[in-house]
Amino acid sequence: LDTTSEMVMQVSLRDDASISGTCRVPIASSSLRASESFGSFGIEVAEFLRKEQLEVERERELQQERKQSMRDAIDKERQ
């Protein structure tokens, strides 16, 4: 059994394939960690998720503003 053989592993973020990382892995290796094994991949994913969360929060705020605007318009028509 040749335990010195390596293979190249590549990971990419499904939502943004430009976020990716590669590493060489001994075939006998049993575990990898995205935050350690694939360079900056883990950091880039965390940043992507942070931006996504900010966008979700911003969209929630805009939705609330639209709802309030509609309520105000309805109240104004009733007067």
Protein backbone atom coordinates (compact mmCIF):
# COMPACT_ATOMS: atom_id res chain seq x y z
CA LEU A 1 0.00 0.00 0.00
CA ASP A 2 1.45 3.36 -1.05
CA THR A 3 0.49 5.84 1.67
CA THR A 4 2.58 8.68 0.21
CA SER A 5 0.22 9.23 -2.72
CA GLU A 6 -1.67 12.49 -2.78
CA MET A 7 -4.70 13.79 -4.55
CA VAL A 8 -5.85 17.33 -5.15
CA MET A 9 -9.13 18.26 -3.53
CA GLN A 10 -11.08 21.30 -4.62
CA VAL A 11 -14.07 22.90 -2.94
CA SER A 12 -16.25 25.75 -4.11
CA LEU A 13 -19.21 27.58 -2.72
CA ARG A 14 -22.39 26.48 -4.47
CA ASP A 15 -23.86 30.00 -4.40
CA ASP A 16 -20.69 31.63 -5.75
CA ALA A 17 -18.29 29.31 -7.56
CA SER A 18 -15.64 32.04 -7.67
CA ILE A 19 -15.12 31.30 -3.96
CA SER A 20 -13.04 28.15 -4.02
CA GLY A 21 -9.99 26.48 -2.59
CA THR A 22 -7.72 23.54 -3.30
CA CYS A 23 -5.32 21.46 -1.29
CA ARG A 24 -3.17 18.38 -1.66
CA VAL A 25 -4.35 15.53 0.52
CA PRO A 26 -2.61 12.27 1.33
CA ILE A 27 -4.91 9.51 0.14
CA ALA A 28 -4.77 7.94 3.60
CA SER A 29 -6.01 11.17 5.22
CA SER A 30 -9.32 10.84 7.00
CA SER A 31 -10.34 14.45 7.61
CA LEU A 32 -10.09 17.95 6.22
CA ARG A 33 -11.25 21.30 7.56
CA ALA A 34 -12.44 23.98 5.17
CA SER A 35 -11.22 26.64 7.59
CA GLU A 36 -7.69 25.24 7.60
CA SER A 37 -7.05 22.94 4.66
CA PHE A 38 -8.23 25.09 1.75
CA GLY A 39 -6.39 28.36 2.25
CA SER A 40 -8.65 31.40 2.44
CA PHE A 41 -11.78 29.45 1.44
CA GLY A 42 -13.24 29.47 4.97
CA ILE A 43 -12.61 33.20 5.37
CA GLU A 44 -14.15 33.97 1.98
CA VAL A 45 -17.23 31.87 2.78
CA ALA A 46 -17.66 33.65 6.11
CA GLU A 47 -17.47 37.02 4.33
CA PHE A 48 -19.96 35.85 1.68
CA LEU A 49 -22.39 34.75 4.39
CA ARG A 50 -21.96 38.02 6.29
CA LYS A 51 -22.80 40.01 3.14
CA GLU A 52 -25.77 37.76 2.43
CA GLN A 53 -27.09 38.33 5.94
CA LEU A 54 -26.72 42.09 5.56
CA GLU A 55 -28.67 41.92 2.30
CA VAL A 56 -31.43 39.88 3.97
CA GLU A 57 -31.67 42.43 6.77
CA ARG A 58 -31.74 45.33 4.30
CA GLU A 59 -34.50 43.66 2.28
CA ARG A 60 -36.48 43.10 5.50
CA GLU A 61 -36.17 46.82 6.32
CA LEU A 62 -37.30 47.80 2.82
CA GLN A 63 -40.29 45.47 3.07
CA GLN A 64 -41.28 47.01 6.40
CA GLU A 65 -40.96 50.50 4.89
CA ARG A 66 -43.19 49.49 1.96
CA LYS A 67 -45.80 48.02 4.31
CA GLN A 68 -45.81 51.17 6.42
CA SER A 69 -46.12 53.33 3.31
CA MET A 70 -49.11 51.28 2.16
CA ARG A 71 -50.76 51.56 5.59
CA ASP A 72 -50.22 55.32 5.58
CA ALA A 73 -51.75 55.61 2.10
CA ILE A 74 -54.77 53.53 3.14
CA ASP A 75 -55.24 55.61 6.31
CA LYS A 76 -55.01 58.83 4.27
CA GLU A 77 -57.68 57.60 1.82
CA ARG A 78 -60.03 56.76 4.67
CA GLN A 79 -59.93 60.31 6.02
